[in-house]
Tab-separated table of N, CA and C in Angstrom:
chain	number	residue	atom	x	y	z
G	1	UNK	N	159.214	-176.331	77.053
G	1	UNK	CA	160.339	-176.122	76.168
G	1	UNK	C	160.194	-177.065	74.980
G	2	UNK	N	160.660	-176.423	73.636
G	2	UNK	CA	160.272	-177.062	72.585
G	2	UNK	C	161.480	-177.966	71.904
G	3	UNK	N	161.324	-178.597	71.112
G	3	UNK	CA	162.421	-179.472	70.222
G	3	UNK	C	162.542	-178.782	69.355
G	4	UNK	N	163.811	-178.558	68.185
G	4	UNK	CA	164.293	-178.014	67.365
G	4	UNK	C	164.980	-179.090	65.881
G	5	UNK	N	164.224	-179.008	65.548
G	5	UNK	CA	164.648	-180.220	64.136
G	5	UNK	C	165.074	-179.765	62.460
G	6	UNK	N	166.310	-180.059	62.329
G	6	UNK	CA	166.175	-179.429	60.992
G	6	UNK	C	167.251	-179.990	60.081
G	7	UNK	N	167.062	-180.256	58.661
G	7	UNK	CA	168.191	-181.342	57.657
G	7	UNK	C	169.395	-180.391	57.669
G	8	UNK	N	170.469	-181.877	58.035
G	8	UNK	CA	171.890	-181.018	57.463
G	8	UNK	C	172.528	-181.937	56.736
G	9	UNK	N	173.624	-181.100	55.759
G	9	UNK	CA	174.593	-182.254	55.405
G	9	UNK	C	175.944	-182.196	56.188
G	10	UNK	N	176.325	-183.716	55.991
G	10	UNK	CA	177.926	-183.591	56.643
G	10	UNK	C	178.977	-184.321	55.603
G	11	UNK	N	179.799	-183.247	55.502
G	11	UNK	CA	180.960	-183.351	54.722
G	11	UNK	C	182.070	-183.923	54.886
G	12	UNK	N	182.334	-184.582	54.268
G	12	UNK	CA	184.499	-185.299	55.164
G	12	UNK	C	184.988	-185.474	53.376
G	13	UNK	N	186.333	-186.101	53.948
G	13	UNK	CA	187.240	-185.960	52.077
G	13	UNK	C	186.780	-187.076	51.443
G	14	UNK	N	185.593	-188.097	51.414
G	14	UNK	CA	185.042	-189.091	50.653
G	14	UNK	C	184.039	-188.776	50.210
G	15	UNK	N	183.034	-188.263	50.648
G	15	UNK	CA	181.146	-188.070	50.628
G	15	UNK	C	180.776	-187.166	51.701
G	16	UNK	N	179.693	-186.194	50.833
G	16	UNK	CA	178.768	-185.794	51.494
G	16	UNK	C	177.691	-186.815	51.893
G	17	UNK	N	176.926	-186.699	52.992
G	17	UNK	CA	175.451	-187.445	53.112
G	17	UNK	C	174.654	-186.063	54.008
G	18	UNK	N	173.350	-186.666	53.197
G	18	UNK	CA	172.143	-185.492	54.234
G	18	UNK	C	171.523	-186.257	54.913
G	19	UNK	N	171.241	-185.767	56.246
G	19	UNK	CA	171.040	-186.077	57.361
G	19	UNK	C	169.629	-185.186	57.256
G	20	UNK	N	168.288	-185.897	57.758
G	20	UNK	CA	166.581	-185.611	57.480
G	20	UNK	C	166.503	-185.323	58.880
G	21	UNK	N	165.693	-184.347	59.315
G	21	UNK	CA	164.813	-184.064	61.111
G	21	UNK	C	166.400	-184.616	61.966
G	22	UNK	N	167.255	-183.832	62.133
G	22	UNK	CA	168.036	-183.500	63.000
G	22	UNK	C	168.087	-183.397	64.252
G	23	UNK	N	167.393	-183.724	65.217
G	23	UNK	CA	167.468	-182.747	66.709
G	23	UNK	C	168.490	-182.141	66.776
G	24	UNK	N	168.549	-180.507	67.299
G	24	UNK	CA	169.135	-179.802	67.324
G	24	UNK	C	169.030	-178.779	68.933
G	25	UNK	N	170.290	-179.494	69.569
G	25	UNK	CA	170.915	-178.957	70.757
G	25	UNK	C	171.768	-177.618	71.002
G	26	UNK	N	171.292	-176.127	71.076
G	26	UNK	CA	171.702	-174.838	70.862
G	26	UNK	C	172.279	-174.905	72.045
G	27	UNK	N	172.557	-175.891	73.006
G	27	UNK	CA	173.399	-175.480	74.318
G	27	UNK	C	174.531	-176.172	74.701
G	28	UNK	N	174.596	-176.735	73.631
G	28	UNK	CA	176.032	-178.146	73.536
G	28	UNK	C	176.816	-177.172	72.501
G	29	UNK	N	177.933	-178.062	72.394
G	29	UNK	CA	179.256	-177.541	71.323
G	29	UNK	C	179.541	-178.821	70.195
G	30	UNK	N	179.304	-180.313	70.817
G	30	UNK	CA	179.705	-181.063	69.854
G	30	UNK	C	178.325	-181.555	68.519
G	31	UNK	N	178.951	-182.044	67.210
G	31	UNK	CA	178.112	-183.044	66.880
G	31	UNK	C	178.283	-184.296	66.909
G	32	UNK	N	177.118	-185.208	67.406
G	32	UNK	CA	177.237	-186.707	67.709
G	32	UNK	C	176.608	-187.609	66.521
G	33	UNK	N	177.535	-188.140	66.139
G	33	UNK	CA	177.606	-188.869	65.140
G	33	UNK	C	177.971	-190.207	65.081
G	34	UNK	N	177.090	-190.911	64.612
G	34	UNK	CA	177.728	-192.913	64.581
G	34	UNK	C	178.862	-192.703	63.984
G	35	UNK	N	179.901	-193.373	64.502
G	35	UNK	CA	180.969	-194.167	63.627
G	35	UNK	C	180.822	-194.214	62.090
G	36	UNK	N	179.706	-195.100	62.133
G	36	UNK	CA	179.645	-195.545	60.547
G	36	UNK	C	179.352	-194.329	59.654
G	37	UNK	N	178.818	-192.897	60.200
G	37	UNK	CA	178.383	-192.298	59.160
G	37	UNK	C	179.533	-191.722	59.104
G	38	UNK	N	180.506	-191.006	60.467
G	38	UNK	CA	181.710	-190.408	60.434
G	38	UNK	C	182.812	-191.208	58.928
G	39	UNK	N	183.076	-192.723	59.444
G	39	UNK	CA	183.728	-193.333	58.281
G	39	UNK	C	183.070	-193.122	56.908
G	40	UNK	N	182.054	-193.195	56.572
G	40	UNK	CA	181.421	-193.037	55.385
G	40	UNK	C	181.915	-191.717	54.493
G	41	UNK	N	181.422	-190.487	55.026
G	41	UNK	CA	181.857	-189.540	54.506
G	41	UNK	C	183.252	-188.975	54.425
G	42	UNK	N	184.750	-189.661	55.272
G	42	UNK	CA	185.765	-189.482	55.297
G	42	UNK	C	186.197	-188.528	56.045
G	43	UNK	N	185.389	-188.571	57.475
G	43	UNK	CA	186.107	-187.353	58.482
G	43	UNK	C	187.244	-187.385	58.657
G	44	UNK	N	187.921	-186.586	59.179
G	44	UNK	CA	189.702	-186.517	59.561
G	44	UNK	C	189.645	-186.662	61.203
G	45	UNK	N	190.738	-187.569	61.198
G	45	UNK	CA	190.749	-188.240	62.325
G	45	UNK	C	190.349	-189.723	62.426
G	46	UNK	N	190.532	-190.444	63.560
G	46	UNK	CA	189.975	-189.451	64.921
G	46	UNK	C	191.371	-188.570	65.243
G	47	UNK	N	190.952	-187.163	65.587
G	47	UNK	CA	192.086	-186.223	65.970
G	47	UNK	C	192.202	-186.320	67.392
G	48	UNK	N	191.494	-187.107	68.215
G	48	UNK	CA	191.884	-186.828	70.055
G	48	UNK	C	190.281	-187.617	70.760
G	49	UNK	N	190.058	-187.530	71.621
G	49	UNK	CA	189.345	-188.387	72.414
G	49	UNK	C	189.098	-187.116	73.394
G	50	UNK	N	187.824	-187.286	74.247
G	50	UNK	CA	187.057	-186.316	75.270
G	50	UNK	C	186.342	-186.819	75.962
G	51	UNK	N	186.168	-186.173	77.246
G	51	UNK	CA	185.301	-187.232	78.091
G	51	UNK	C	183.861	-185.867	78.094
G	52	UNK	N	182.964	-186.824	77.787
G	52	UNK	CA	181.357	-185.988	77.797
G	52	UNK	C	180.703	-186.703	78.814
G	53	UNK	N	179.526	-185.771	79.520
G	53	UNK	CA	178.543	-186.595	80.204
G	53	UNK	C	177.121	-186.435	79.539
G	54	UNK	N	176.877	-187.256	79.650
G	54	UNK	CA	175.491	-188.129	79.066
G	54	UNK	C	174.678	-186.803	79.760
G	55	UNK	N	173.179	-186.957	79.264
G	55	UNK	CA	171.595	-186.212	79.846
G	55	UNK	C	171.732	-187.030	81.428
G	56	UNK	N	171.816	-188.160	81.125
G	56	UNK	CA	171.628	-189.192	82.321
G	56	UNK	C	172.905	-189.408	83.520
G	57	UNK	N	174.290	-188.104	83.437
G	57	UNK	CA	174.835	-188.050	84.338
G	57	UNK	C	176.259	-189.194	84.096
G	58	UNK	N	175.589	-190.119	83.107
G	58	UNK	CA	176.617	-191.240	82.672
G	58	UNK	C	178.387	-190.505	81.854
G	59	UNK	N	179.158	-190.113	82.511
G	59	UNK	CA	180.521	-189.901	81.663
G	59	UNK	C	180.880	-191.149	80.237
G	60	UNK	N	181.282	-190.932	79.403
G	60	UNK	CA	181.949	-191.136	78.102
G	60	UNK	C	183.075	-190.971	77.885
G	61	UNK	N	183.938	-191.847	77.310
G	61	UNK	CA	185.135	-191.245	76.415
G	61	UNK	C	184.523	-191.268	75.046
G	62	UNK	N	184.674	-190.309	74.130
G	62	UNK	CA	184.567	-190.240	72.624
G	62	UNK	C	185.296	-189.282	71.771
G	63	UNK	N	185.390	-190.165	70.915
G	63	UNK	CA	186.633	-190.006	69.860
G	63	UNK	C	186.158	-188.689	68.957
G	64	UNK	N	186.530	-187.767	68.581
G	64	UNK	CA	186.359	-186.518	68.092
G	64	UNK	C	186.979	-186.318	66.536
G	65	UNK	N	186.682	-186.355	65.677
G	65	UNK	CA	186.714	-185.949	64.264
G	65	UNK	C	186.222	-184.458	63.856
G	66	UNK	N	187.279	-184.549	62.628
G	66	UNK	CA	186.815	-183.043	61.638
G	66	UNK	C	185.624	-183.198	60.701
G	67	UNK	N	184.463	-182.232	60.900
G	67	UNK	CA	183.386	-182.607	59.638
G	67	UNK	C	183.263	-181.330	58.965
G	68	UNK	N	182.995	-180.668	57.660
G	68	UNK	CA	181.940	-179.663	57.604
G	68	UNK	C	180.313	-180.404	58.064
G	69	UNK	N	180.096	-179.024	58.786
G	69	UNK	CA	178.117	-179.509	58.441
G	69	UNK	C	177.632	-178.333	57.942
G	70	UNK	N	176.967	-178.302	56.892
G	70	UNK	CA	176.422	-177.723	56.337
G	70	UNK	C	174.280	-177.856	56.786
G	71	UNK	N	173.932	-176.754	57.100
G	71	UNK	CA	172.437	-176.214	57.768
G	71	UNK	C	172.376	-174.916	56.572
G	72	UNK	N	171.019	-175.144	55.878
G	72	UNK	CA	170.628	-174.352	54.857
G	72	UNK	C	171.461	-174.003	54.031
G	73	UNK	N	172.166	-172.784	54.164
G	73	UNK	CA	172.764	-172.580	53.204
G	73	UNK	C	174.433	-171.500	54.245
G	74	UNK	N	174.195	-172.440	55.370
G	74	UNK	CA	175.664	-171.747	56.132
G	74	UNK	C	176.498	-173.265	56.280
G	75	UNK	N	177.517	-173.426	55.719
G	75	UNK	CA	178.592	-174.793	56.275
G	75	UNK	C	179.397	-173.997	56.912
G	76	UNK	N	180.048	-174.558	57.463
G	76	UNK	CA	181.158	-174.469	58.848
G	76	UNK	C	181.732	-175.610	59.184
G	77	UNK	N	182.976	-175.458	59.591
G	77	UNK	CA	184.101	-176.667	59.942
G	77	UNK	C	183.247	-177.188	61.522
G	78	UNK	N	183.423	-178.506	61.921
G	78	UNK	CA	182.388	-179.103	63.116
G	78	UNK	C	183.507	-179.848	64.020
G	79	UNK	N	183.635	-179.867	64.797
G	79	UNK	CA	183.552	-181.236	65.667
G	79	UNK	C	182.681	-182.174	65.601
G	80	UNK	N	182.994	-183.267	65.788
G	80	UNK	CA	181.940	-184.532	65.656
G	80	UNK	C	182.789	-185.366	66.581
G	81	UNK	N	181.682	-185.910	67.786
G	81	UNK	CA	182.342	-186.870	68.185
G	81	UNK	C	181.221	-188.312	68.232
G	82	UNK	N	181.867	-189.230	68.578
G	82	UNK	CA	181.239	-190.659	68.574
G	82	UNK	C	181.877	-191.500	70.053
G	83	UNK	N	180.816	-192.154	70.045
G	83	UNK	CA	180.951	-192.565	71.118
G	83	UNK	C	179.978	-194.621	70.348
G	84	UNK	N	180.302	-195.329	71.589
G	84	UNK	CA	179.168	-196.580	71.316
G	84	UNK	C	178.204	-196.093	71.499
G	85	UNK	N	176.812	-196.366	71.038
G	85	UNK	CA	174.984	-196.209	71.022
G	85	UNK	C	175.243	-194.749	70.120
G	86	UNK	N	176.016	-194.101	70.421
G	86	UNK	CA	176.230	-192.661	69.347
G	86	UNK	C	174.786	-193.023	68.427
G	87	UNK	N	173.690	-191.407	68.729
G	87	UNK	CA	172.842	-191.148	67.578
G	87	UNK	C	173.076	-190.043	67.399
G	88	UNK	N	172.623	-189.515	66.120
G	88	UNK	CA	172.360	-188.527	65.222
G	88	UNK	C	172.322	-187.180	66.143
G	89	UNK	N	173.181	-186.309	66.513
G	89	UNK	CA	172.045	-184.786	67.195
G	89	UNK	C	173.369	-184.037	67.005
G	90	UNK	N	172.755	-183.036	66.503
G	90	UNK	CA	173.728	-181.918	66.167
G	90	UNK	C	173.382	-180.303	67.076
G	91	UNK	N	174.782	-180.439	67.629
G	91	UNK	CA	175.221	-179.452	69.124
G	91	UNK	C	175.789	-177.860	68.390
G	92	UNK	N	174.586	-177.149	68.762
G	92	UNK	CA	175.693	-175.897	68.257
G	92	UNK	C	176.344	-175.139	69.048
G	93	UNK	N	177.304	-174.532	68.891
G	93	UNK	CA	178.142	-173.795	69.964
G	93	UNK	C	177.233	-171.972	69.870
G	94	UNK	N	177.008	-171.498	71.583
G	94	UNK	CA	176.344	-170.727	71.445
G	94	UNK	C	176.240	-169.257	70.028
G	95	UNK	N	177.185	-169.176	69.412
G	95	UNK	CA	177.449	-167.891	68.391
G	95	UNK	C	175.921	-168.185	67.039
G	96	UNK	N	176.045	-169.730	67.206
G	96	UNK	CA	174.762	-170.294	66.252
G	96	UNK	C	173.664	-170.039	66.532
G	97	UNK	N	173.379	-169.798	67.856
G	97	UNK	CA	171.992	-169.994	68.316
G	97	UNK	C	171.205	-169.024	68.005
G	98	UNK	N	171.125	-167.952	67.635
G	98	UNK	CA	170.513	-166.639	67.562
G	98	UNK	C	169.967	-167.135	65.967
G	99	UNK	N	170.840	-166.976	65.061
G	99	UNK	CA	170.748	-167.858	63.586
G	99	UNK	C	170.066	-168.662	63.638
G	100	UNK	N	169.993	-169.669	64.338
G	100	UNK	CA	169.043	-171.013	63.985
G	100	UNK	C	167.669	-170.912	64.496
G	101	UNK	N	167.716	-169.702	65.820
G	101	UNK	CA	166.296	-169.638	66.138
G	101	UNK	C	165.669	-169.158	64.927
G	102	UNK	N	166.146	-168.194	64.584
G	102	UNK	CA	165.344	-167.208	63.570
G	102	UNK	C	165.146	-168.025	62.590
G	103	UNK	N	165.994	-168.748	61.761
G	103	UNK	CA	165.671	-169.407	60.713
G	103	UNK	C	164.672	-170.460	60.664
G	104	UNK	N	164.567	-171.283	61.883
G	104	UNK	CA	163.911	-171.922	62.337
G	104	UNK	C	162.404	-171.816	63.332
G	105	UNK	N	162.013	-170.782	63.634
G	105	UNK	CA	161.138	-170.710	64.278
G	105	UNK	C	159.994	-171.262	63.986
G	106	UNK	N	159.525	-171.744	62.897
G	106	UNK	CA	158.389	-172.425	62.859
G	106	UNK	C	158.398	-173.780	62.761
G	107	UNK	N	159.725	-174.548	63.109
G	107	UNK	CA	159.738	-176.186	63.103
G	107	UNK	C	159.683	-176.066	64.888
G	108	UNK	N	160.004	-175.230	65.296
G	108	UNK	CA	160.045	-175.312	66.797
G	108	UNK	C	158.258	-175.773	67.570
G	109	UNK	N	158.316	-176.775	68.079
G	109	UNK	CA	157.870	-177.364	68.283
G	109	UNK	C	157.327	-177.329	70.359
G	110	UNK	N	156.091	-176.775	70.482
G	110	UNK	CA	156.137	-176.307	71.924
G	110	UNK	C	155.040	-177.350	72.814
């Protein structure tokens, strides 16, 4: 099974910033985002808190914000949540996945 990498930007009511080689998770729903970049660009919120479990089985509470993210040339309103160690990986909810394969098939990586 291959990795999926690709630039997005993320939007809030202060700043856009683009985000370079993405990992990109087609079987998740959230995007995970540091703190600092969430504050930077002016997400809304935090609107509520969620408990996630880690790859490694480890549960989380993390705080959940409004982002656009914008991928090529489709933006859409996001979830973003953060958590502490929070890196960069953007979760699409399954309706994306068909879209991103196709657009993406040759960064896919086997």
């Amino acid at each position: 099974m291959g990795h999926l990498h690709t630039d997005m930007t993320v939007r809030g009511s202060k700043a856009d910033v683009e985000l370079k080689n993405v990992l990109i998770d087609t079987g998740a729903t959230y995007t995970v985002l540091p703190e600092k970049v969430l504050e930077g660009v002016g997400a809304w919120g935090p609107v509520g808190e969620v408990e996630i479990e880690l790859r490694n089985g480890e549960k989380v509470r993390a705080k959940a914000y409004g982002v656009a993210i914008k991928i090529e040339e489709v933006e859409a309103p996001s979830i973003s949540i953060t958590f502490e160690g929070a890196q960069i990986r953007r979760f699409l909810p399954y309706e994306h996945h068909a879209a991103m394969k196709r657009r993406s098939r040759r960064k896919v990586a086997c």
